[in-house]
Coordinates of C-alpha atoms and ligand atoms in Angstrom, one line a residue:
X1 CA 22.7 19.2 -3.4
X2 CA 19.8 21.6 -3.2
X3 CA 16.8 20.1 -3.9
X4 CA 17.8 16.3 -3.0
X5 CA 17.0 15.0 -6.1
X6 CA 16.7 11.3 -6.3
X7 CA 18.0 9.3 -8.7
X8 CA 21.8 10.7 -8.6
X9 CA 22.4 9.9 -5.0
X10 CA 26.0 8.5 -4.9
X11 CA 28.1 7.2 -7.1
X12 CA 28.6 3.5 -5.5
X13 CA 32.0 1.4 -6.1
X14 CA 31.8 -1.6 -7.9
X15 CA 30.8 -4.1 -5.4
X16 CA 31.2 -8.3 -6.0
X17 CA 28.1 -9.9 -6.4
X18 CA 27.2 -11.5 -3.5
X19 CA 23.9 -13.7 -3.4
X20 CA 21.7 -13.7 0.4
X21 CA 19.5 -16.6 -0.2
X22 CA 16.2 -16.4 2.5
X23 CA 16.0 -19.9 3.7
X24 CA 12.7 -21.5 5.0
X25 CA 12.2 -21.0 8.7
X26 CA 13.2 -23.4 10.8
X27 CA 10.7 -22.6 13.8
X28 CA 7.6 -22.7 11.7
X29 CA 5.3 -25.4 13.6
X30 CA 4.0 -26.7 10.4
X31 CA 7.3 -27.1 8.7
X32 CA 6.9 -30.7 7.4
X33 CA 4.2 -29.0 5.1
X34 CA 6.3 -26.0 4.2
X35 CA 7.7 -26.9 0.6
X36 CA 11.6 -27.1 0.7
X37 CA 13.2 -23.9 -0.6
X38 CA 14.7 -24.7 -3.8
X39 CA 12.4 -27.3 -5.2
X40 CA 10.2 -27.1 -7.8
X41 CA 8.0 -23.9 -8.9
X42 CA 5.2 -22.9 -10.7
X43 CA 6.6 -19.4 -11.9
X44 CA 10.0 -17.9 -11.7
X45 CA 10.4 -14.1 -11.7
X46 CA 13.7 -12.0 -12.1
X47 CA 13.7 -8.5 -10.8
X48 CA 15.8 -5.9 -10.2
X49 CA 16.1 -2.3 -9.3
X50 CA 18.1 -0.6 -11.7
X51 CA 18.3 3.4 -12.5
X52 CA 17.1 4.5 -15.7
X53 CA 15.5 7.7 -17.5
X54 CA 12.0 7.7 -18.3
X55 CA 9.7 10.5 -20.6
X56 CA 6.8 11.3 -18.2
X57 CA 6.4 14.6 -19.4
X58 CA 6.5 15.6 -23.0
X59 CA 10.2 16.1 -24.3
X60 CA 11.1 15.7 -21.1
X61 CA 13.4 12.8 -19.4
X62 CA 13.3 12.1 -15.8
X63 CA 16.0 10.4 -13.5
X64 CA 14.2 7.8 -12.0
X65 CA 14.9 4.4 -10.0
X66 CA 12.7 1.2 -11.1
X67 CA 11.7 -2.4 -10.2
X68 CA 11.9 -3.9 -13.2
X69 CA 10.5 -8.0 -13.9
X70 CA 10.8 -10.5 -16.3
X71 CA 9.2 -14.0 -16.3
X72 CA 12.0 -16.8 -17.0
X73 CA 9.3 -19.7 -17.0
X74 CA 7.5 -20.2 -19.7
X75 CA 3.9 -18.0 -18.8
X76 CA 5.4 -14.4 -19.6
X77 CA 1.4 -13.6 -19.6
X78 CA 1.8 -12.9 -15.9
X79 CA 3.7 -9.6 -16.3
X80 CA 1.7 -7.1 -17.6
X81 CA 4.5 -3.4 -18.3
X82 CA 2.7 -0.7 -18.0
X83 CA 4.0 1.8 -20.8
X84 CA 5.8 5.0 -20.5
X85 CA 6.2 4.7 -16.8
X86 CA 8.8 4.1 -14.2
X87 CA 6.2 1.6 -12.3
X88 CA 7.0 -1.7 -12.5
X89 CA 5.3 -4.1 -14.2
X90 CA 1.7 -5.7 -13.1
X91 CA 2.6 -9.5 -11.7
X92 CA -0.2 -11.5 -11.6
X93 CA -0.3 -14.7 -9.4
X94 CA -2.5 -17.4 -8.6
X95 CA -3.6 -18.6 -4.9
X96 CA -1.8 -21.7 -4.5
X97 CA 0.8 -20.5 -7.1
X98 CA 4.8 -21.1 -5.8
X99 CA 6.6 -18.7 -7.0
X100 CA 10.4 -17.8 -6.9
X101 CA 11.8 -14.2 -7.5
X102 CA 15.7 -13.7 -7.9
X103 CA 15.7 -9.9 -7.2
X104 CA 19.0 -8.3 -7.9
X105 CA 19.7 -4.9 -6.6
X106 CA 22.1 -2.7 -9.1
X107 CA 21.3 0.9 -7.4
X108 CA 23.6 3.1 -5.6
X109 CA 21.7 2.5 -2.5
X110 CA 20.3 -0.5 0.0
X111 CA 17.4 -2.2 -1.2
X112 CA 15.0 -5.2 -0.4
X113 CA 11.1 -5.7 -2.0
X114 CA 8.2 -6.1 0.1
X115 CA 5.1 -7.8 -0.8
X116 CA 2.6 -5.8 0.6
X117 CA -0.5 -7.1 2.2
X118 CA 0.9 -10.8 1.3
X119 CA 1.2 -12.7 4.4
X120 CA 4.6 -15.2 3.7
X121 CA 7.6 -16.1 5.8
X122 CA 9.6 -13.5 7.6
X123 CA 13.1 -14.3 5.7
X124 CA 10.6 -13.9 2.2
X125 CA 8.8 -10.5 3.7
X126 CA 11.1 -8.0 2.7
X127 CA 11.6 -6.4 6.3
X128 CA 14.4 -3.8 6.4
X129 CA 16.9 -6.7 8.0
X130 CA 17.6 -8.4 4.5
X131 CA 17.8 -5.2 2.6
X132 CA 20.9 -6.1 0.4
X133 CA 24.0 -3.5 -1.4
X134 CA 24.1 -2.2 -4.9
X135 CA 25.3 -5.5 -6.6
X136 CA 23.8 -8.0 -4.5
X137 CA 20.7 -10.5 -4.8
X138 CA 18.0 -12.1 -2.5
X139 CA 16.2 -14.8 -4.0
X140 CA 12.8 -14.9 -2.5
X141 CA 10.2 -18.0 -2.5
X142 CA 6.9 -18.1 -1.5
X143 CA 3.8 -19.9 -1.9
X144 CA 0.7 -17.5 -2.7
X145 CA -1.5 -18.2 0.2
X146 CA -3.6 -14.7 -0.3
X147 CA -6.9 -14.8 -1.4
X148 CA -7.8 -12.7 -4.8
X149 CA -7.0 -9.4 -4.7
X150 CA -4.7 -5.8 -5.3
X151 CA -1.5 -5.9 -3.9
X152 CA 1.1 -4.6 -4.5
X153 CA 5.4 -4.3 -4.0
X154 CA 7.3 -1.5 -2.8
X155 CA 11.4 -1.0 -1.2
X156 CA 11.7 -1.5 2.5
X157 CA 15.2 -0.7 3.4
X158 CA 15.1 1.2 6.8
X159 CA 15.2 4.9 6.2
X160 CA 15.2 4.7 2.6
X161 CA 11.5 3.8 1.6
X162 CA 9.9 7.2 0.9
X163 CA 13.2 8.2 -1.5
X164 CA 12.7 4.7 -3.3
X165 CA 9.1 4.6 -3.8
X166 CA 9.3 8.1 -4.5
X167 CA 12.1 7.8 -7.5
X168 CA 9.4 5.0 -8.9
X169 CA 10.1 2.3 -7.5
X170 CA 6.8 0.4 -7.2
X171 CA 4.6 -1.9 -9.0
X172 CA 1.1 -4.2 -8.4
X173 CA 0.7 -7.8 -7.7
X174 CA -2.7 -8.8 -8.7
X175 CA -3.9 -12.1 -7.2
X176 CA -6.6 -14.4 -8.8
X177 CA -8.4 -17.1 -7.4
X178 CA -10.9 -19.4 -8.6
X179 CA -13.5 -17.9 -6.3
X180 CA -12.9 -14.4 -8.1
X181 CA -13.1 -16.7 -11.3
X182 CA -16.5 -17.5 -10.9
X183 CA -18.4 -13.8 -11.0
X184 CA -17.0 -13.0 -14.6
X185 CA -16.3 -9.1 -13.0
X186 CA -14.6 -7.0 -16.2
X187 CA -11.5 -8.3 -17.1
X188 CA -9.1 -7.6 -20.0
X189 CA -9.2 -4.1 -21.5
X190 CA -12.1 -3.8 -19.1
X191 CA -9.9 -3.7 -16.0
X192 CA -8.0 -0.9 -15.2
X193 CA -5.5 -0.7 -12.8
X194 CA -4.4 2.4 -11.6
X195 CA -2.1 4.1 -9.1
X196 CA -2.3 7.4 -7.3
X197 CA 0.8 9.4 -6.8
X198 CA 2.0 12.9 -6.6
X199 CA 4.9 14.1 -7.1
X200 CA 7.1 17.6 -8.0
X201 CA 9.4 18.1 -11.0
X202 CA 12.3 20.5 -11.6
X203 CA 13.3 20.0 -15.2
X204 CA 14.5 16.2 -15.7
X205 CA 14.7 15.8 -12.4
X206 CA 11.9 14.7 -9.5
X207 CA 12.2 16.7 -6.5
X208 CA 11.6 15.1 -3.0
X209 CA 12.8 17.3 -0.2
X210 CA 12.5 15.2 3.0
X211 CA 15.3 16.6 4.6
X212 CA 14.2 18.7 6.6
X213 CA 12.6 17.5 9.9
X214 CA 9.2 19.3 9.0
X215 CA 9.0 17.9 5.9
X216 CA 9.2 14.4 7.7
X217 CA 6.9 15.0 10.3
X218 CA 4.1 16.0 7.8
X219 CA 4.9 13.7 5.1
X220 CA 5.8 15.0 1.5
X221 CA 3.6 16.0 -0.9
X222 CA 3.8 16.2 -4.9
X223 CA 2.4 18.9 -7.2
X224 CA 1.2 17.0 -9.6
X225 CA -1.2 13.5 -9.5
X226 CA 0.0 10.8 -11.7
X227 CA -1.8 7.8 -12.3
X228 CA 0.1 4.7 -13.2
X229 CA 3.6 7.1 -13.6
X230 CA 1.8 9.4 -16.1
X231 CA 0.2 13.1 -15.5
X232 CA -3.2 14.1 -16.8
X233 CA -4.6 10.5 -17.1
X234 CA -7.5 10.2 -19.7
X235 CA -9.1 6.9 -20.5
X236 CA -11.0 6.1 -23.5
X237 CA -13.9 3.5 -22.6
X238 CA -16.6 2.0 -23.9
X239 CA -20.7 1.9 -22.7
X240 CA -20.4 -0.5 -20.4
X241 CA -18.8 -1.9 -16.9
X242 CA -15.3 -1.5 -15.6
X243 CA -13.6 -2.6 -12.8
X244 CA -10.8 0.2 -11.5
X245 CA -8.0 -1.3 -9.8
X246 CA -7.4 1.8 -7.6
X247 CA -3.8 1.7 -5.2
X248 CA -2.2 4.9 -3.6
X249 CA 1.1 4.6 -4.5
X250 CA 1.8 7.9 -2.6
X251 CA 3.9 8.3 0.2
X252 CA 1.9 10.4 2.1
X253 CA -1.1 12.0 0.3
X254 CA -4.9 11.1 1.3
X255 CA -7.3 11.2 -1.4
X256 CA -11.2 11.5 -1.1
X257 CA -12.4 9.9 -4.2
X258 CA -15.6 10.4 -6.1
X259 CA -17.2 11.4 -9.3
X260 CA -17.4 14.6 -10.7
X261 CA -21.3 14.5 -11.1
X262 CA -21.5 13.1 -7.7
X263 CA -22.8 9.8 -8.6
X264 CA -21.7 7.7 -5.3
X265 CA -19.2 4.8 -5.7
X266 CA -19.5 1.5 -6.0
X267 CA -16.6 -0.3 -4.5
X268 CA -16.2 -4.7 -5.0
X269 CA -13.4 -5.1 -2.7
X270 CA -10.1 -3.4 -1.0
X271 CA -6.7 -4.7 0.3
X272 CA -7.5 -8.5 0.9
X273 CA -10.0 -8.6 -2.2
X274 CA -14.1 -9.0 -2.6
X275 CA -16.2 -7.8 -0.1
X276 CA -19.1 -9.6 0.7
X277 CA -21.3 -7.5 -1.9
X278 CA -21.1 -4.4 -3.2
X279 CA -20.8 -1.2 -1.2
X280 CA -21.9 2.1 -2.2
X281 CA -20.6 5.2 -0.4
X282 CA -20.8 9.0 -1.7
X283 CA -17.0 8.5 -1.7
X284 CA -13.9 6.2 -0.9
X285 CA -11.1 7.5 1.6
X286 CA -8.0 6.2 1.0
X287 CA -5.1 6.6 2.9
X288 CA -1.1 5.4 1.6
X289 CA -1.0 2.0 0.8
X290 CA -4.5 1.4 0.7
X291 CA -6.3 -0.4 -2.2
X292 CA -10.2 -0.7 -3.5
X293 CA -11.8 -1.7 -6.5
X294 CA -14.3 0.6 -8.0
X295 CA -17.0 -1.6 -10.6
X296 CA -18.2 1.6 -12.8
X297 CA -20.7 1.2 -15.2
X298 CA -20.6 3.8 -18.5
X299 CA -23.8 2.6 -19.3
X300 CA -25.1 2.9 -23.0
X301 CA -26.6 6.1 -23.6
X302 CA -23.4 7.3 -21.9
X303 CA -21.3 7.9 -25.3
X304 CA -20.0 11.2 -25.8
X305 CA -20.1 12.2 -21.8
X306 CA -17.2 12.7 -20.1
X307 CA -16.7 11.5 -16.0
X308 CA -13.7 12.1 -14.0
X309 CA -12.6 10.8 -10.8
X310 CA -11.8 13.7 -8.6
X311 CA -10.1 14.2 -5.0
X312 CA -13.2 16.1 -3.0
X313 CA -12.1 18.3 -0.4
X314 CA -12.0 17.3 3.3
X315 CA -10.8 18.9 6.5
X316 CA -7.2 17.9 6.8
X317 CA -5.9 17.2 9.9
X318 CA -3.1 20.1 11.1
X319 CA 0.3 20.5 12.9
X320 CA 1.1 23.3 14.7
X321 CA -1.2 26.0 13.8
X322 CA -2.5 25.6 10.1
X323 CA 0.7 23.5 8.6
X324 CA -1.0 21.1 5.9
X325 CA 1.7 20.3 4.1
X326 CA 5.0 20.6 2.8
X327 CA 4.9 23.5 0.3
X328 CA 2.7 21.2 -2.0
X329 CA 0.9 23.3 -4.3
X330 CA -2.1 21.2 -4.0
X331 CA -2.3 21.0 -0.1
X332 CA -3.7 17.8 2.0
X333 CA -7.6 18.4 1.3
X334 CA -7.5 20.3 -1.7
X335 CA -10.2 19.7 -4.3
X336 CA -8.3 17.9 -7.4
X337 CA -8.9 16.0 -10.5
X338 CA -7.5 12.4 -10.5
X339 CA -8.2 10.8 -14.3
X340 CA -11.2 11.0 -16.8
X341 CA -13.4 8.8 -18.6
X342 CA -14.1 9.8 -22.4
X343 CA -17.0 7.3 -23.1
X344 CA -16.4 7.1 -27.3
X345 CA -17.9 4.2 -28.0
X346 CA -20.7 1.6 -27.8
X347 CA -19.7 -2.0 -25.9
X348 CA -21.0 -5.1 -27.6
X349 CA -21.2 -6.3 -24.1
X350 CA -20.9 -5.6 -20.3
X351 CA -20.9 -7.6 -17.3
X352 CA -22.8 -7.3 -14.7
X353 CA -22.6 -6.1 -10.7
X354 CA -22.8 -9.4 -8.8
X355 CA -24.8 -9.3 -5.6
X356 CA -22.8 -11.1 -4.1
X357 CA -19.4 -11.2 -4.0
X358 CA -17.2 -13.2 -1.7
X359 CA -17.4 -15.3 1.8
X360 CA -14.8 -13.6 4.0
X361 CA -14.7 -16.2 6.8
X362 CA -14.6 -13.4 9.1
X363 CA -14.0 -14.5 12.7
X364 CA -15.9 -13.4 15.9
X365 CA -14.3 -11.4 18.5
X366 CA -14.8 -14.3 21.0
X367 CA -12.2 -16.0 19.2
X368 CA -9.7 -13.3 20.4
X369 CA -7.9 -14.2 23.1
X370 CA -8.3 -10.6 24.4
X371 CA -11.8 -9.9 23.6
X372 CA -12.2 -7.0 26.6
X373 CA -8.8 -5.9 26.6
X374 CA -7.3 -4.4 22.9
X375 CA -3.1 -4.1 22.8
X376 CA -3.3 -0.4 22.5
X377 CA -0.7 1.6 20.2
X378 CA -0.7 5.0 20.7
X379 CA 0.3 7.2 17.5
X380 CA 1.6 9.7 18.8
X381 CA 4.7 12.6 18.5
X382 CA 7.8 12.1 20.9
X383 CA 11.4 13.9 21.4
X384 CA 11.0 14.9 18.1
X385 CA 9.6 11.7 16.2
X386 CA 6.3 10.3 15.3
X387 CA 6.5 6.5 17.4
X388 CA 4.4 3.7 18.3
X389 CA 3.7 3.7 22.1
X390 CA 6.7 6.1 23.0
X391 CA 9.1 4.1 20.5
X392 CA 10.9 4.1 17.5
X393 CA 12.0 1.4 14.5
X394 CA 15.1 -0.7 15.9
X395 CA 15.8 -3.4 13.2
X396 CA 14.8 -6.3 15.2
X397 CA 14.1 -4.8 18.5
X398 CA 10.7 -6.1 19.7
X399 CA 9.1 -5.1 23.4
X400 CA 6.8 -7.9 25.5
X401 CA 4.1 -5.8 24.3
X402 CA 4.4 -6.2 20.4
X403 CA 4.6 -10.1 20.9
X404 CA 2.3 -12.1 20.7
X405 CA 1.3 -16.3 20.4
X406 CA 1.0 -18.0 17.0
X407 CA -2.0 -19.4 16.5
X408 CA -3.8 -17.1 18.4
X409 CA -6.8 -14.2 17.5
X410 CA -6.3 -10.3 19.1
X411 CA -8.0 -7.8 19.0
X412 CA -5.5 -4.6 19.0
X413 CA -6.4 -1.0 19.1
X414 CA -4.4 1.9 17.0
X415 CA -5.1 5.7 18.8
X416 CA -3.9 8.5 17.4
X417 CA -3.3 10.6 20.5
X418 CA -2.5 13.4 18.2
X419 CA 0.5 15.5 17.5
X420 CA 1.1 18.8 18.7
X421 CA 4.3 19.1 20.4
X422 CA 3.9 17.7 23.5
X423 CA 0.9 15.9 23.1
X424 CA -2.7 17.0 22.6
X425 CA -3.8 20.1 20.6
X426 CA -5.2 23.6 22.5
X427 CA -7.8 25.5 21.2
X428 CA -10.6 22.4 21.5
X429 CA -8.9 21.2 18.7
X430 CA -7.1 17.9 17.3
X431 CA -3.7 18.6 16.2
X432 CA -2.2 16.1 14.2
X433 CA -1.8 14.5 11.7
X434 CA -3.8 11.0 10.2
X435 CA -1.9 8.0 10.1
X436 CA -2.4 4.7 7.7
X437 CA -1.8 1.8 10.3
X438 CA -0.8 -1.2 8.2
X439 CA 0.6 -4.6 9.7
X440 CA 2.9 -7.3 7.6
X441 CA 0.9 -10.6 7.3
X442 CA -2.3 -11.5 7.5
X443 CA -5.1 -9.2 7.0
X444 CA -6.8 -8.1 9.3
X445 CA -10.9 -7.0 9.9
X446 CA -11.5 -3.3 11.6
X447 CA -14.5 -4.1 14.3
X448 CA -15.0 -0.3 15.3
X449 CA -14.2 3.2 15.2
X450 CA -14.7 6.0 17.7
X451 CA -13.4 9.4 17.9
X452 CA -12.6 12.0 20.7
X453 CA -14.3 15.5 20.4
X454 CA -11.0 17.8 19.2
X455 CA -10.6 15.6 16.3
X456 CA -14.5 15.4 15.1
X457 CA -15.1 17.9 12.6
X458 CA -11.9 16.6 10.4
X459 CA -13.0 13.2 11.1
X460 CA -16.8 13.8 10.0
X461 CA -15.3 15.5 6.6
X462 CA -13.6 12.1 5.7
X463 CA -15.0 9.1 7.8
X464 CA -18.3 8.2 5.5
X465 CA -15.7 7.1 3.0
X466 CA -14.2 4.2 5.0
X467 CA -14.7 1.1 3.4
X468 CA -13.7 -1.4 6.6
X469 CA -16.5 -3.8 5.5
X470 CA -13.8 -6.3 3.6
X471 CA -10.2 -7.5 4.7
X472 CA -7.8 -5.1 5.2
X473 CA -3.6 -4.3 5.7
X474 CA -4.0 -0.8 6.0
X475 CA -6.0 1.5 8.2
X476 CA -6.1 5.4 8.4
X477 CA -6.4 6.5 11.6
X478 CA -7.6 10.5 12.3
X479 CA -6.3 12.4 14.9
X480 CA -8.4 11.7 18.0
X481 CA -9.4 8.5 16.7
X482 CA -9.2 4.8 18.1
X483 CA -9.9 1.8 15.5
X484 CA -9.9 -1.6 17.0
X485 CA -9.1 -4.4 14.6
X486 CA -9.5 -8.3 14.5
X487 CA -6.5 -10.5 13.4
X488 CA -5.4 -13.7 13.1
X489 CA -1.5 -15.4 14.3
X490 CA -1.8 -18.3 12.7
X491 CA 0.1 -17.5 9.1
X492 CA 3.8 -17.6 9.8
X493 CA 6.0 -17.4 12.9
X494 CA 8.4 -14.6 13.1
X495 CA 9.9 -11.1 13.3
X496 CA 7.4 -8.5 11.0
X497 CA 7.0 -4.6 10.8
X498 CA 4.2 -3.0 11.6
X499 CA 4.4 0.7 10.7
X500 CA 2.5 3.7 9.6
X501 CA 2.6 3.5 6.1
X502 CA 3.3 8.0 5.5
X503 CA 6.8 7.2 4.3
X504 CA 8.4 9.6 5.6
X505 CA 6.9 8.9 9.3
X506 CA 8.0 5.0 8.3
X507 CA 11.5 6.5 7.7
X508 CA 11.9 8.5 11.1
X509 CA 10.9 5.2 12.5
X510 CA 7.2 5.2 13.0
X511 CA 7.6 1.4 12.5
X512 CA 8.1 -1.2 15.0
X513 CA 8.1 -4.8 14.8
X514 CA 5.8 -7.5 16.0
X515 CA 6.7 -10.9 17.1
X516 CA 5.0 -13.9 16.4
X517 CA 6.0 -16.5 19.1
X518 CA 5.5 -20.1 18.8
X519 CA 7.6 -20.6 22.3
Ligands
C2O1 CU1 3.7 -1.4 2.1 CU2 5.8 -2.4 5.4 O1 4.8 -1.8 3.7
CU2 CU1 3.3 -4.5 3.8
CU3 CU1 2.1 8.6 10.1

């Protein structure tokens, strides 16, 4: 099988249907308040990951894998498909909202879902553990506890993860809250979500080619962007303001996102939803797995003009003398176009860019129980492997160091020590490669950044567009570079990953898990 494609992987025996049901955990301290799995809920969901063929490019269909929804309560209004594309639909919950999903798996290949950036219990996280056969189900339950915001869901079967995404399997979760309610952003055909992924084609089939151990050390790139499943987005929209739902979706490509004519952003929130107010840098960096709304305002006057969003360049971070990437024809840090905006008509209204947004209820750093002293991981490359202070993913291996109390605050610090074999670069320069940090549960805040000399001039090319100013699951983390985040214990008790969120570097097991001990 030359080129690996996805999508035609095995051709799996019929196996019984077997159901794994997650039950509530029984060591949650608070458990006479955690509703009874199986009672009553407020919106049922069936999924399931199915293969199918899909016409993303013209006259063209494309093997693909999908996560496909429908609502069996009564409110189908929650599932939003988004056409002509192998994403999954847009689920959109409440806070406070329980919620069941029976997710049936019927590809040739291990599944489970994730919820990323939703903090719930461990057996309702999707960690590798309860990934389930071709033919099985996991019913899921949760109670939406997450404030408003983009998140999103994604496989997390150990090893398979950047295949999976990759073949399409992927879709939002938008919550709303009342808070969100309140500030009338644009909504409707007003809001647009999208998602940034690459990704190569050979005929009907999409090539991913990570089998070879370089291609998993630098990630894989695509050669073409698609946003929301489809290549060459174009938008038609009208003289007034949008908000941009913006998610890469891709396993391991970075984009530096701005306006063509230069016009800086103006971004209302990222993974855990609103910022306090507004922020305006000349551009956004966004790693894998990171999210940020964009408010843009084609104001009137503008009809007729085209905008596009573009990836600028930036200095990308290299292995081993000059390697960027995997034989990509648009290499990490290229200049690329992302979507345009055809402004073709006047708006008979627009909403306006609140001043302020949201409270965050951001805690102080004396509320850490290590205020002075950060739990260090060290990103770094070992015997072959990108790992997490010298280690790699063992399904439910956890080390003293990676536990910690419930109910507590830390402060923990991710360094990227870098990759060149053996350690640090020669040559007064960083070798390495950047890595988004992103931890299951509760978000988290990012309290400060510093970087090392080797790894400055890439890190100067990218670091103005680091929006760490709201809540956050996911942080990118340069070579050379040590980012010290805030976050709270006190959501649910149990075994979650933590992991770089490159897929490929997830799938060599850059991933570890945390613990989160109530004994
Ligand atoms: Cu988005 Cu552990 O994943
Ligand atoms: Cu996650
Ligand atoms: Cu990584």
């Amino acid at each position: 099988m030359s080129g690996g494609a996805v999508g035609a992987l095995v051709v799996a025996a019929c196996v019984p249907k077997t159901t794994v049901v997650g039950s509530s955990s029984t060591t949650s301290p608070t458990s006479s308040t955690v509703p009874v799995v199986g009672g009553p809920v407020d919106v049922e969901i069936a999924m399931r990951a199915i293969s199918d063929r899909i016409e993303i490019r013209p006259g063209v269909e494309t093997d693909v894998w999908r996560l496909v929804a429908e609502v069996t309560t009564e409110d189908a209004a929650i599932i939003e498909p988004i056409a002509d594309s192998y994403l999954g639909p847009t689920l959109r919950l409440r806070q406070g909202q329980r919620v069941r999903i029976v997710f049936d798996n019927e590809i040739p290949d291990e599944t489970i879902v994730h919820w990323h950036g939703l903090d719930v219990p461990e057996d309702m996280d999707g960690h590798p553990r309860f990934a389930v056969p071709e033919g099985s189900r996991y019913e899921y339950e949760f109670t939406v506890g997450n404030r408003a915001g983009t998140y999103w869901y994604h496989p997390h079967p150990h090893g398979r993860t950047g295949p999976q995404v990759y073949a399409g399997m992927a879709g939002l979760l938008l919550v709303g809250d009342d808070e969100e309610d309140a500030l009338s952003l644009p909504s409707g055909e007003f809001e647009i979500p999208m998602v940034l992924q690459d990704r190569t084609f050979d005929n009907d089939r999409l090539v991913y080619l990570p089998n070879g151990m370089m291609d998993q050390v630098m990630g894989f790139l695509g050669n073409e962007i698609l946003v929301n499943g489809r290549p060459e987005a174009a938008f038609s929209v009208a003289s007034r303001s949008y908000r941009l739902r913006i998610l890469n979706g891709s396993n391991a490509r970075i984009y530096k996102l701005g306006w063509d004519d230069g016009t800086p952003l103006v971004i209302v929130a990222t993974d855990g939803g609103l910022l306090e107010s507004p922020v305006t840098p000349p551009y956004v960096t966004l790693g894998p797995a990171e999210r940020v709304d964009l408010w843009v305002d084609f104001e009137p006057g503008a009809v007729g003009i085209k905008r596009k969003l573009v990836s600028l360049p930036f200095d990308a971070p290299q292995m081993m003398g000059g390697m960027t990437g995997s034989n990509s024809l648009i290499p990490n840090g290229a200049a690329f176009d992302i979507a345009s905006f055809d402004v073709d008509r006047n708006a008979a209204s627009t909403d306006p860019l609140p001043g302020h947004l949201s409270d965050l209820g951001f805690s102080s750093v004396d509320e850490a129980v290590n205020p002075d002293a950060a739990r260090t991981i060290v990103l770094a490359m070992a015997r072959g492997s990108w790992t997490l202070n010298g280690r790699t993913f063992q399904m439910t291996e956890v080390s003293p160091e990676e536990t910690v109390r419930f109910g507590t605050t830390e402060v923990w610090e991710f360094f990227n020590a870098g990759g060149g074999m053996g350690g640090r670069g020669g040559g007064g320069m960083q070798e390495g490669l950047a890595h988004p940090m992103h931890m299951h549960g509760q978000q988290f805040q990012v309290l400060e950044r510093s970087i090392d000399d080797a790894g400055r001039a890439a890190w100067e090319s990218v670091q103005e567009g680091y929006v760490d100013e709201g809540w956050k699951d996911t942080v990118l983390v340069m070579p050379g570079e040590r980012v010290r985040i805030l976050r709270r214990f006190t959501g649910f008790p149990g075994l979650f990953p933590y992991h770089c969120h490159i897929l490929e570097h997830e799938d060599m097991g850059m991933m570890r898990n945390f613990r989160i001990a109530t004994t």
